[in-house]
PDB file of C-alpha atoms and ligand atoms in Angstrom:
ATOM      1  CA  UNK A 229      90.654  76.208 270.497  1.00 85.00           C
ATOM      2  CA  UNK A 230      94.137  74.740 269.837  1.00 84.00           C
ATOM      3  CA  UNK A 231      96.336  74.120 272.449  1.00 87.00           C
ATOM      4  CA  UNK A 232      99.968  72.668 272.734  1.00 92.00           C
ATOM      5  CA  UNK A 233     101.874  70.686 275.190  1.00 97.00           C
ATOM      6  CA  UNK A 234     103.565  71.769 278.418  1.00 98.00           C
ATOM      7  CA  UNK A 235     105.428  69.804 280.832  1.00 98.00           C
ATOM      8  CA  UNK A 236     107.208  70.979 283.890  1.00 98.00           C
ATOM      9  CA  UNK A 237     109.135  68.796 286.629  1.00 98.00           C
ATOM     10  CA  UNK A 238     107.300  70.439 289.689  1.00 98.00           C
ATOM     11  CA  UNK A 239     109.554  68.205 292.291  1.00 98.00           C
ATOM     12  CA  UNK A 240     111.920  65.242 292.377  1.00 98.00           C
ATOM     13  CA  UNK A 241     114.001  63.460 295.341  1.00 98.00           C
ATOM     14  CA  UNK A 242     117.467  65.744 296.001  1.00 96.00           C
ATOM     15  CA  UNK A 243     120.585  64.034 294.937  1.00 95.00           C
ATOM     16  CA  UNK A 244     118.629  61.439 293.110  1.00 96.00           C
ATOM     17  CA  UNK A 245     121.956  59.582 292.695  1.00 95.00           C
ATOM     18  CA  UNK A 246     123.553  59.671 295.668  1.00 95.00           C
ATOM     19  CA  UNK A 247     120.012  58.106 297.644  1.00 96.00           C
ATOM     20  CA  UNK A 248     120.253  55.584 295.238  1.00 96.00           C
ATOM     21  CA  UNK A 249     123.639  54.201 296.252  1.00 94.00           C
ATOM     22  CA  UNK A 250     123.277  55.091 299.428  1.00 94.00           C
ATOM     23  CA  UNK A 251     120.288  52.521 299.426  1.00 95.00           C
ATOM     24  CA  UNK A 252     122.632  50.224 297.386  1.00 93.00           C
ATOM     25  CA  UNK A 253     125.417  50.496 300.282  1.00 92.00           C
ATOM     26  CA  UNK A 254     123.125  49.671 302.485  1.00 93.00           C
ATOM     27  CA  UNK A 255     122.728  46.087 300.319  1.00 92.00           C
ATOM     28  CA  UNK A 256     126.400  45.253 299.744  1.00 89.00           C
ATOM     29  CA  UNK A 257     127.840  46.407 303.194  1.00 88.00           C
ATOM     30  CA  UNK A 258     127.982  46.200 307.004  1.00 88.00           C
ATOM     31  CA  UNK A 259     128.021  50.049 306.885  1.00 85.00           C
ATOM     32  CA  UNK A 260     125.419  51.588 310.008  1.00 88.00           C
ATOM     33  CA  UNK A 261     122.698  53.950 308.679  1.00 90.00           C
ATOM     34  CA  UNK A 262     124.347  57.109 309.998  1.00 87.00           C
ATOM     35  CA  UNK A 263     127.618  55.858 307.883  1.00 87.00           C
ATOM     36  CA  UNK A 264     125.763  55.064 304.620  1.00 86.00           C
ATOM     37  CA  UNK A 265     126.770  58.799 303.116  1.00 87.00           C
ATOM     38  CA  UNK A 266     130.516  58.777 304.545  1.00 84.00           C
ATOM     39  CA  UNK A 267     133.229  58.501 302.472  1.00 78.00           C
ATOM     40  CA  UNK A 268     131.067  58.803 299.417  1.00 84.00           C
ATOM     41  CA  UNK A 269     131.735  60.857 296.926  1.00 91.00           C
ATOM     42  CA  UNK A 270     129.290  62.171 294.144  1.00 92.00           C
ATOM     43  CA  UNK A 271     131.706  59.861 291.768  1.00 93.00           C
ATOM     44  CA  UNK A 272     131.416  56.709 293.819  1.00 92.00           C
ATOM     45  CA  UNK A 273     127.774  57.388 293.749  1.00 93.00           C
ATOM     46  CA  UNK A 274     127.879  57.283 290.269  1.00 93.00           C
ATOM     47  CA  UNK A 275     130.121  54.134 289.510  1.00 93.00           C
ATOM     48  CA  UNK A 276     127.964  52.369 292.320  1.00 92.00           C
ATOM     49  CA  UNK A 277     124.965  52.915 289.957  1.00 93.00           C
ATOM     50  CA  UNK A 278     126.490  51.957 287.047  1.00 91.00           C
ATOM     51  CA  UNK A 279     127.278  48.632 288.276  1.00 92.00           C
ATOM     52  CA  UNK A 280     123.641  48.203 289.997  1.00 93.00           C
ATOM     53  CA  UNK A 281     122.373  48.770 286.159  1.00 88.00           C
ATOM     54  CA  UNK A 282     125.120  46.158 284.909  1.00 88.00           C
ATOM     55  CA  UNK A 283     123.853  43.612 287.416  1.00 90.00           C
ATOM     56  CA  UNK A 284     120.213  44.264 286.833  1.00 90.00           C
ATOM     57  CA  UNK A 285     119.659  45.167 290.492  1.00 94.00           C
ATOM     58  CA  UNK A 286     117.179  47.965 289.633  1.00 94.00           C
ATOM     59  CA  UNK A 287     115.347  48.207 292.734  1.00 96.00           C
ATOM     60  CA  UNK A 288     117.226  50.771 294.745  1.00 96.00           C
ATOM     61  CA  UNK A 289     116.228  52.760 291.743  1.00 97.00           C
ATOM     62  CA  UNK A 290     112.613  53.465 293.454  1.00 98.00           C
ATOM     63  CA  UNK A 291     114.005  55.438 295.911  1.00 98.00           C
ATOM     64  CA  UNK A 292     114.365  58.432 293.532  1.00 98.00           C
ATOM     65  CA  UNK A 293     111.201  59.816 292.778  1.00 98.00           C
ATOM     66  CA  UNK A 294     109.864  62.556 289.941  1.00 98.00           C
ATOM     67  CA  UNK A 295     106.410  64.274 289.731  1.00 98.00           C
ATOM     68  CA  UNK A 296     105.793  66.355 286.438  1.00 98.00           C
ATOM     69  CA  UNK A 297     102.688  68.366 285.712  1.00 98.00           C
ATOM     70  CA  UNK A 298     101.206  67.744 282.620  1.00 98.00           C
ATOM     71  CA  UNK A 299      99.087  70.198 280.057  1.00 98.00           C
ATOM     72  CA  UNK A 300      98.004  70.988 276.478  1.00 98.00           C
ATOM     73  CA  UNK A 301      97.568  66.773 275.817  1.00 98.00           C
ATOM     74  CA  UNK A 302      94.573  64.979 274.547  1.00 98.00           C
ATOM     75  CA  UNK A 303      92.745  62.656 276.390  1.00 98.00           C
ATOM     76  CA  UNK A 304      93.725  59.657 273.956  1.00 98.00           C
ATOM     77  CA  UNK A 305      96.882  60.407 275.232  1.00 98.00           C
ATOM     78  CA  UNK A 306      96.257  59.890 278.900  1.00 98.00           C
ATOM     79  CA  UNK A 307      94.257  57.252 278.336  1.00 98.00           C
ATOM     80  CA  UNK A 308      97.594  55.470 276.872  1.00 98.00           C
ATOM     81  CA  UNK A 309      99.823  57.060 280.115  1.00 98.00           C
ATOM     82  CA  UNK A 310      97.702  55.841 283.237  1.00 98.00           C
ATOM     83  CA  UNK A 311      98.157  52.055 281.412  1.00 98.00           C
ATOM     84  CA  UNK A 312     101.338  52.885 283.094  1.00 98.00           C
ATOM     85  CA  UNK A 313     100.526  51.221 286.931  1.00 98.00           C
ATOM     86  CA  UNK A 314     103.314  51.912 288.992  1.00 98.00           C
ATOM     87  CA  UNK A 315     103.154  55.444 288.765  1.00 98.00           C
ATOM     88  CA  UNK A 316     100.564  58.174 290.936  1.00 98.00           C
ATOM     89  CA  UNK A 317      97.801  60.340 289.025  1.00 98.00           C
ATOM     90  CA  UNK A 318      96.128  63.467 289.815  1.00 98.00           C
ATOM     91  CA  UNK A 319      93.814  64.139 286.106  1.00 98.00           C
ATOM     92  CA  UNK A 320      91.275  67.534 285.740  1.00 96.00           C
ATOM     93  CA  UNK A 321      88.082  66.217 286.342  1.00 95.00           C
ATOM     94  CA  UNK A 322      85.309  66.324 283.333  1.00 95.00           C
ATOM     95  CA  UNK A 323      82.912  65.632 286.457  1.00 94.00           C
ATOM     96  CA  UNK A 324      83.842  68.768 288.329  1.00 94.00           C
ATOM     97  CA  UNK A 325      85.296  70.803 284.861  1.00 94.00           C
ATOM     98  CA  UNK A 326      82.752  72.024 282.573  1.00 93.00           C
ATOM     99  CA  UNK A 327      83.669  70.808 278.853  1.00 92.00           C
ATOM    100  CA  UNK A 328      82.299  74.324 277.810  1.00 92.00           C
ATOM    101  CA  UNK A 329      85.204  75.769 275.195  1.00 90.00           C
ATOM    102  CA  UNK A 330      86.726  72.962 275.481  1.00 95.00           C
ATOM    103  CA  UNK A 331      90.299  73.112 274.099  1.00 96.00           C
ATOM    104  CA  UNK A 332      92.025  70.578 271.590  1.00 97.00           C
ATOM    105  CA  UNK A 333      94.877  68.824 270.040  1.00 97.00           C
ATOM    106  CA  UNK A 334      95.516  68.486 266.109  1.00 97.00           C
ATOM    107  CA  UNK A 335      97.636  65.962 265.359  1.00 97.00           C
ATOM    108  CA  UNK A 336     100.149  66.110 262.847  1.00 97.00           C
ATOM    109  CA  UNK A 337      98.618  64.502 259.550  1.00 97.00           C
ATOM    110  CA  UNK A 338      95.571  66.522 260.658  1.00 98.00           C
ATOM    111  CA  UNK A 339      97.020  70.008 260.859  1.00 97.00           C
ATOM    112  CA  UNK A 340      99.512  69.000 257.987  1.00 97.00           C
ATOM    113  CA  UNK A 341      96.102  68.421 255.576  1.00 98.00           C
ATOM    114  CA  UNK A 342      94.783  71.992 255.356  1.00 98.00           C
ATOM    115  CA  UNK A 343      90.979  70.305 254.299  1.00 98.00           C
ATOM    116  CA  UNK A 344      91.356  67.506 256.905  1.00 98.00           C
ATOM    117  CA  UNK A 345      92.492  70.242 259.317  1.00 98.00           C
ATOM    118  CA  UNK A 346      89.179  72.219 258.010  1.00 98.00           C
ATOM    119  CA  UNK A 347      86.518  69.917 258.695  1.00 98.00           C
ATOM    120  CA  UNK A 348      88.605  68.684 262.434  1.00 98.00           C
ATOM    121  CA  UNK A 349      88.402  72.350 263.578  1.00 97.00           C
ATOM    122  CA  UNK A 350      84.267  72.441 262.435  1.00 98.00           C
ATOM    123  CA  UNK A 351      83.698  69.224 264.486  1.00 98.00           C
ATOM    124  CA  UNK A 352      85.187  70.435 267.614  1.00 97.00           C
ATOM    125  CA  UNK A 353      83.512  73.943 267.395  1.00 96.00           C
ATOM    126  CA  UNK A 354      79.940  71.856 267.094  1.00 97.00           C
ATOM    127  CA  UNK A 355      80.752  69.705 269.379  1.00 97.00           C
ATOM    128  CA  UNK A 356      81.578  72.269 271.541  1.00 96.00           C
ATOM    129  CA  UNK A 357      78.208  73.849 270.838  1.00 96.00           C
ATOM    130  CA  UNK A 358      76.203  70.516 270.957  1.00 97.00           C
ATOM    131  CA  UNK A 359      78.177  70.068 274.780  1.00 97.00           C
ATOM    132  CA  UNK A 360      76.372  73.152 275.677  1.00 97.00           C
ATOM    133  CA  UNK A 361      73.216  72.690 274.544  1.00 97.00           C
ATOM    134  CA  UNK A 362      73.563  69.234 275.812  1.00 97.00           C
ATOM    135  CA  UNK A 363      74.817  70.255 279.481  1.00 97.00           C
ATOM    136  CA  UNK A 364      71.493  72.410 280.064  1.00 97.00           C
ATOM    137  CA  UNK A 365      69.603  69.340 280.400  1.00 98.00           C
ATOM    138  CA  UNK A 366      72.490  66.644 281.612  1.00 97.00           C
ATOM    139  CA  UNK A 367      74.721  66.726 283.996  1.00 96.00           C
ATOM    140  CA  UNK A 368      78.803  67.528 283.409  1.00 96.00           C
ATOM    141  CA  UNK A 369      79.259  63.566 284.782  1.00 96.00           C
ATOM    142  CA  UNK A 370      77.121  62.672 281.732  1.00 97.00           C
ATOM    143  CA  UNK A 371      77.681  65.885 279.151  1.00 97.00           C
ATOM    144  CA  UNK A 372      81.293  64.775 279.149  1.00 97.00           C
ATOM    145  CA  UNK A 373      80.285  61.437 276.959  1.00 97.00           C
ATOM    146  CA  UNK A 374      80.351  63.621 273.724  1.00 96.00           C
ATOM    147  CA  UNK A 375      83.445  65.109 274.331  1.00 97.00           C
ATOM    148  CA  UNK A 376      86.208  63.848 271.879  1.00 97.00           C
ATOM    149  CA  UNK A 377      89.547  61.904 272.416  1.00 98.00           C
ATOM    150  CA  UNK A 378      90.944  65.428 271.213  1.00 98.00           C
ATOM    151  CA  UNK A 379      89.655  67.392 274.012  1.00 98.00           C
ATOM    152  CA  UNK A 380      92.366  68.718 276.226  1.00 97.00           C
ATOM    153  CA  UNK A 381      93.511  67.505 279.862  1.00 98.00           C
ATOM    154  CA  UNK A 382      95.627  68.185 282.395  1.00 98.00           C
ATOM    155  CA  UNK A 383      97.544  65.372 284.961  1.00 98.00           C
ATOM    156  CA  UNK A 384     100.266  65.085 287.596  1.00 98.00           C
ATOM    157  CA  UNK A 385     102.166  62.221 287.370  1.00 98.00           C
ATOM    158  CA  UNK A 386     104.421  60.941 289.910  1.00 98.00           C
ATOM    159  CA  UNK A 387     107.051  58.220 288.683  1.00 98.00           C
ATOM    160  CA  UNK A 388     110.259  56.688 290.892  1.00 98.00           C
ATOM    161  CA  UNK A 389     113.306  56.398 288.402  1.00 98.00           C
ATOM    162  CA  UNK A 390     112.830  52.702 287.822  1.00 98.00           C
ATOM    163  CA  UNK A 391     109.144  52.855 286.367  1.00 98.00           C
ATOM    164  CA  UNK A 392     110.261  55.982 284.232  1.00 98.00           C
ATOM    165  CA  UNK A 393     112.897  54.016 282.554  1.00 97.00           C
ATOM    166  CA  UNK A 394     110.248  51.293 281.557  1.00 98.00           C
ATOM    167  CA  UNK A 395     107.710  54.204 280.303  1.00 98.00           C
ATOM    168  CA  UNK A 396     111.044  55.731 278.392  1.00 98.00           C
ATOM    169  CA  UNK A 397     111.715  52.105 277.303  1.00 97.00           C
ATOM    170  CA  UNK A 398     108.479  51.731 275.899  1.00 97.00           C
ATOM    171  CA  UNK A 399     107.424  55.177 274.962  1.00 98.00           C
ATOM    172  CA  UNK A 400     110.489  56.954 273.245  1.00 98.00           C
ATOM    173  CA  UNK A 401     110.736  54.052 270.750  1.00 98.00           C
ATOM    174  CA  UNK A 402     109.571  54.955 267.091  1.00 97.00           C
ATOM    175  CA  UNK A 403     106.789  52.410 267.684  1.00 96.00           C
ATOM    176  CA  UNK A 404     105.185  54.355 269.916  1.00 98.00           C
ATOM    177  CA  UNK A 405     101.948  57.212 269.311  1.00 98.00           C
ATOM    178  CA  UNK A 406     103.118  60.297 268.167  1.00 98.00           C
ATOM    179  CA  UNK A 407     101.823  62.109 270.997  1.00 98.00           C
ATOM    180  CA  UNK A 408     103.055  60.251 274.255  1.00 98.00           C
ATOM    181  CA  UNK A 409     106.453  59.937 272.180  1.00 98.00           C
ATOM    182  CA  UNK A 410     106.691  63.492 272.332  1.00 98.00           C
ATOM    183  CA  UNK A 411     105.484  63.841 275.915  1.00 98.00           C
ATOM    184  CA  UNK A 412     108.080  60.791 276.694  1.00 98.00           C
ATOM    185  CA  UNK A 413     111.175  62.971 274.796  1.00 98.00           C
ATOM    186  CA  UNK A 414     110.185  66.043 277.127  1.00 98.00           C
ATOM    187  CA  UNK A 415     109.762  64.185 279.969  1.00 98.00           C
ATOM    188  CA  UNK A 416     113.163  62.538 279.367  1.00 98.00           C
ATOM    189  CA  UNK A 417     114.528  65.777 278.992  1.00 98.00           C
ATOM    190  CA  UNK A 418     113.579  67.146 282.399  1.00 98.00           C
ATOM    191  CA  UNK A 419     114.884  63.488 283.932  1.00 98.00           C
ATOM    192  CA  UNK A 420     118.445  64.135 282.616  1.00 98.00           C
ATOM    193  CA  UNK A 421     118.775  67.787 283.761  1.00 97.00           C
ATOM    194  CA  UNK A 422     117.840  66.787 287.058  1.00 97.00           C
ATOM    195  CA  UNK A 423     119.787  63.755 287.461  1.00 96.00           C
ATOM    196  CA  UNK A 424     122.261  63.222 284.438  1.00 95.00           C
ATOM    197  CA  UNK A 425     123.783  60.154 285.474  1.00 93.00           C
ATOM    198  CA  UNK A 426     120.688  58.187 286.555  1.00 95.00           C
ATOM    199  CA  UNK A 427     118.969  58.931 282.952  1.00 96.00           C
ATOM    200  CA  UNK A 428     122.353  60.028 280.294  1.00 95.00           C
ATOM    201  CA  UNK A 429     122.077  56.028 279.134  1.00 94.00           C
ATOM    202  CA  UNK A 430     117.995  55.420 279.070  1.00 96.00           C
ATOM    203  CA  UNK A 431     115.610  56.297 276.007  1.00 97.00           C
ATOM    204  CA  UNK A 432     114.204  53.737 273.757  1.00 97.00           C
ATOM    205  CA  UNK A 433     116.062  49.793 273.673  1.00 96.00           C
ATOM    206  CA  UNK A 434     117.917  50.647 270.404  1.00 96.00           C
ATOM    207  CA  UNK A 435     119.412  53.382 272.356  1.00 97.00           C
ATOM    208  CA  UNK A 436     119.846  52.220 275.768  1.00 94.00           C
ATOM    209  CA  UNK A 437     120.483  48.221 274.916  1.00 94.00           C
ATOM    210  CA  UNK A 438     122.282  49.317 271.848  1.00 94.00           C
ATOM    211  CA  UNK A 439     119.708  46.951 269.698  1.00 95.00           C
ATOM    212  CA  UNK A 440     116.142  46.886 268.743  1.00 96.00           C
ATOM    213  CA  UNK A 441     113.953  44.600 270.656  1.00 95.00           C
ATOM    214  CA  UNK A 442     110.922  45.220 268.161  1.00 95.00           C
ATOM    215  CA  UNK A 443     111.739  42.167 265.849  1.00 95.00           C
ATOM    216  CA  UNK A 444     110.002  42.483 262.427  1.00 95.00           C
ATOM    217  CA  UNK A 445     108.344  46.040 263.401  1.00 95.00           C
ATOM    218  CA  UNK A 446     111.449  47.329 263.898  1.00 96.00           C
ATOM    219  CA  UNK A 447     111.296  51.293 262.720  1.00 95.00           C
ATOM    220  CA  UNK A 448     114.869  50.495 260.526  1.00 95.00           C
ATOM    221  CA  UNK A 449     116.173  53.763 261.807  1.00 96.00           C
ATOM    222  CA  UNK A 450     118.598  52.377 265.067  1.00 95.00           C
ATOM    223  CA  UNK A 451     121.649  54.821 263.603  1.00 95.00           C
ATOM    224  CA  UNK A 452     119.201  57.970 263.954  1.00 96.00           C
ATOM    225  CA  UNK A 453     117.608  56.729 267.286  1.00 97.00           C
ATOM    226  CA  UNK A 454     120.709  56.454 268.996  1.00 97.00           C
ATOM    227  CA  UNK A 455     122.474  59.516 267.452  1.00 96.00           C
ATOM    228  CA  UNK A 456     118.471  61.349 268.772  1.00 97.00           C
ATOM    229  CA  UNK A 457     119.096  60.064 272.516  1.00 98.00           C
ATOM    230  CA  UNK A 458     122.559  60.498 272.593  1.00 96.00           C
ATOM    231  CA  UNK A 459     122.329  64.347 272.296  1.00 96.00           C
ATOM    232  CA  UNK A 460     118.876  64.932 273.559  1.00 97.00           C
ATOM    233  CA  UNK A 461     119.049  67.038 276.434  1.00 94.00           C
TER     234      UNK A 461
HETATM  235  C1  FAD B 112     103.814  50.658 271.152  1.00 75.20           C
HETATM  236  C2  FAD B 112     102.776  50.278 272.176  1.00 75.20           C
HETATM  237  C3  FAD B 112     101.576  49.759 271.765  1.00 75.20           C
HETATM  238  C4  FAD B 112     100.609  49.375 272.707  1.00 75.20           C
HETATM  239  N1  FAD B 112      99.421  48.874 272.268  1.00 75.20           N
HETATM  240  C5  FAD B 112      98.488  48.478 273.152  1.00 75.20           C
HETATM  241  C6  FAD B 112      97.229  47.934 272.711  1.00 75.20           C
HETATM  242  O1  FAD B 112      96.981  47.809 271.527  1.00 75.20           O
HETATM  243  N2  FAD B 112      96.332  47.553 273.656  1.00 75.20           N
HETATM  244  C7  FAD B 112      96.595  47.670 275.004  1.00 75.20           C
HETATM  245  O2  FAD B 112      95.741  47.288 275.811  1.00 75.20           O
HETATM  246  N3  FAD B 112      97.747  48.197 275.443  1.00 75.20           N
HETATM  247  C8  FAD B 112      98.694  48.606 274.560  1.00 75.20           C
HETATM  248  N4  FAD B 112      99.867  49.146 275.015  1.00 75.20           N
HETATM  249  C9  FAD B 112     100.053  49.349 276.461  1.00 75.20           C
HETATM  250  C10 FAD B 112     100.973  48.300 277.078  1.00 75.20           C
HETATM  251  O3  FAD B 112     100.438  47.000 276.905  1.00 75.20           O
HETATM  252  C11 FAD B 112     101.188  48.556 278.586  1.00 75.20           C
HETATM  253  O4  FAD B 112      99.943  48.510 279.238  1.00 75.20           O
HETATM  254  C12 FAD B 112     101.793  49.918 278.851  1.00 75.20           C
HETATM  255  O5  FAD B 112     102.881  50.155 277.984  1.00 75.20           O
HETATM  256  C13 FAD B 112     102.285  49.974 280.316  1.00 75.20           C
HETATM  257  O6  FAD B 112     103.467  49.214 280.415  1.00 75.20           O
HETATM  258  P1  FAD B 112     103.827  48.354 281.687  1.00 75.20           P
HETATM  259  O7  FAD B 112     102.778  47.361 282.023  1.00 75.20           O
HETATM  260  O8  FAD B 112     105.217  47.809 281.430  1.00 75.20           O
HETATM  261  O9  FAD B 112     103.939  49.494 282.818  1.00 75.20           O
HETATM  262  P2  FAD B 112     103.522  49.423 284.353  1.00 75.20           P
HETATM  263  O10 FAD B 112     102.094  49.167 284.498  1.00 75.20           O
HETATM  264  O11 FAD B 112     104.057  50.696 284.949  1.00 75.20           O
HETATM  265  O12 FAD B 112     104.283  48.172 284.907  1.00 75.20           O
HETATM  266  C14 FAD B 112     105.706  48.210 285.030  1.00 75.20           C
HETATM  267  C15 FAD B 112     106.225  46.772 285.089  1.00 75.20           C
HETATM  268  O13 FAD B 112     105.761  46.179 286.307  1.00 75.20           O
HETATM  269  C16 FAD B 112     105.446  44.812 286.065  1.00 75.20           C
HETATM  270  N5  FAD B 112     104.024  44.613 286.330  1.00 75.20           N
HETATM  271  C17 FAD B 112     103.090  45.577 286.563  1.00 75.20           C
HETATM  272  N6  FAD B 112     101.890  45.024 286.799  1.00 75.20           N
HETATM  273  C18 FAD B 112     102.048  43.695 286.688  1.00 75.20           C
HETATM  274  C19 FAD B 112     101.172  42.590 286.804  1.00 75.20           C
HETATM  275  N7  FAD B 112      99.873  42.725 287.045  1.00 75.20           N
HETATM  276  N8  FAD B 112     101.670  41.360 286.655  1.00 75.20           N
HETATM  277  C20 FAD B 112     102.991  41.161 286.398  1.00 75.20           C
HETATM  278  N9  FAD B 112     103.883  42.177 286.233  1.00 75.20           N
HETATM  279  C21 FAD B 112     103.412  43.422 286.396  1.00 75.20           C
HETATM  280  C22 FAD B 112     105.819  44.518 284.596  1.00 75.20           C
HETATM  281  O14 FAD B 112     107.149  44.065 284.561  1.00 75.20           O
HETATM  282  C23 FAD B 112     105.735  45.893 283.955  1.00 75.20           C
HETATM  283  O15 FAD B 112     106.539  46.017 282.787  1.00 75.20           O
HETATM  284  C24 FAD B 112     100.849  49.537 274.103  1.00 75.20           C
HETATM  285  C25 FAD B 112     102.081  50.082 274.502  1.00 75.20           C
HETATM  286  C26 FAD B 112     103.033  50.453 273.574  1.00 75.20           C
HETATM  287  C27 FAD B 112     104.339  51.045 274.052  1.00 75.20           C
END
């Protein structure tokens, strides 16, 4: 059966922002712990971070922390997220989950190609056959070896702000998979509801840098990109 993506933030750090400069304070001045929040306003908070991004002083960045929960995305595409190190994971088990009715994901030029789309949908409903067949005599540990790069997953991910900028860096850029661009753009979209000022300037180079960093396999379409991330909310 097909299934489609869902993404929720389940949690992330209060005040994002105003941790973050308070951690920067904490840097720059003689301030005591117990005077790190006075005389700070929400808009101090703000222009503090701007000039931490200026100077490339990222770190106090970790402090703010976001865990989404993850569904309705293939297993090709998690394979590509956990690459991702500085992050946590929490991924359904095929171990401890029976692959039994397994669901799927169609990509794009698959579902867009009515045969193509056809014979996909045949090979997942025998392969979802074959798993059971195959599972009476194997265990789910080693059943789970036919299941496809299609089959669907689920996974918590827990990122601070700093390593989500890289994977937005990285994966909202044109050059990036179809699928973990999408989940990137959604993700990103959670990120700047919950903290607009930490995330309003981050999405792909061409966007945040304000040029392409992808040399000759450059997508050509900068203009669009940064109009996209601009307005993406
Ligand atoms: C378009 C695209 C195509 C890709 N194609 C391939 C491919 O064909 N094959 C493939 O294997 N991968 C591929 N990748 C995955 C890519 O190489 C990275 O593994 C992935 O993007 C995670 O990025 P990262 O290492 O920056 O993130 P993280 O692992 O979260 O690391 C964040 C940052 O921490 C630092 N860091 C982390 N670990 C180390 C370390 N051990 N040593 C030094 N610094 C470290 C680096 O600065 C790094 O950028 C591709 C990624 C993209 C976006």
């Amino acid at each position: 059966m097909e299934t489609k993506l869902n993404v929720k933030l389940l949690r992330s750090t209060s005040d994002p922002e105003d941790l973050i400069a308070a951690a920067a304070r904490l840097c720059y001045s003689k301030s005591d712990i117990d005077e790190l929040f006075e005389k700070m306003t929400h808009e101090k908070s703000v222009d503090l971070l701007k000039r931490l991004v200026e100077m490339g002083h990222e770190s106090p960045t970790e402090h703010a922390v976001f865990t989404f929960a993850i569904e309705g995305v293939s297993r090709a595409l998690t394979h590509q997220l956990v690459r991702h190190r500085i992050a946590s994971y929490s991924q359904q088990s095929q171990r401890y989950v029976k692959g039994s009715d397994f669901k799927y994901i169609i990509p794009p030029s698959i579902k867009n190609n009515k045969e193509a789309k056809e014979k996909f949908e045949k090979i997942m409903e025998n392969l979802a056959k074959e798993y059971d067949e195959f599972n009476k005599i194997a265990p789910n540990e080693d059943s789970r070896f036919i299941l496809p790069n299609a089959a669907e997953t689920k996974i918590i991910v827990t990122m601070n702000a700093r390593s989500l900028k890289n994977f937005f860096t990285r994966r909202c850029c044109n050059r990036a998979q179809w699928e973990i661009k999408q989940l990137a753009d959604e993700m990103l979209k959670l990120c700047r509801k919950a903290a607009p000022e930490l995330f309003g300037k981050i999405g792909p180079n061409c966007y945040s840098l304000g040029y392409c960093t992808e040399g000759k396999m450059s997508c050509g379409k900068g203009a669009e990109m940064k109009e996209k991330y601009k307005n993406l909310k």
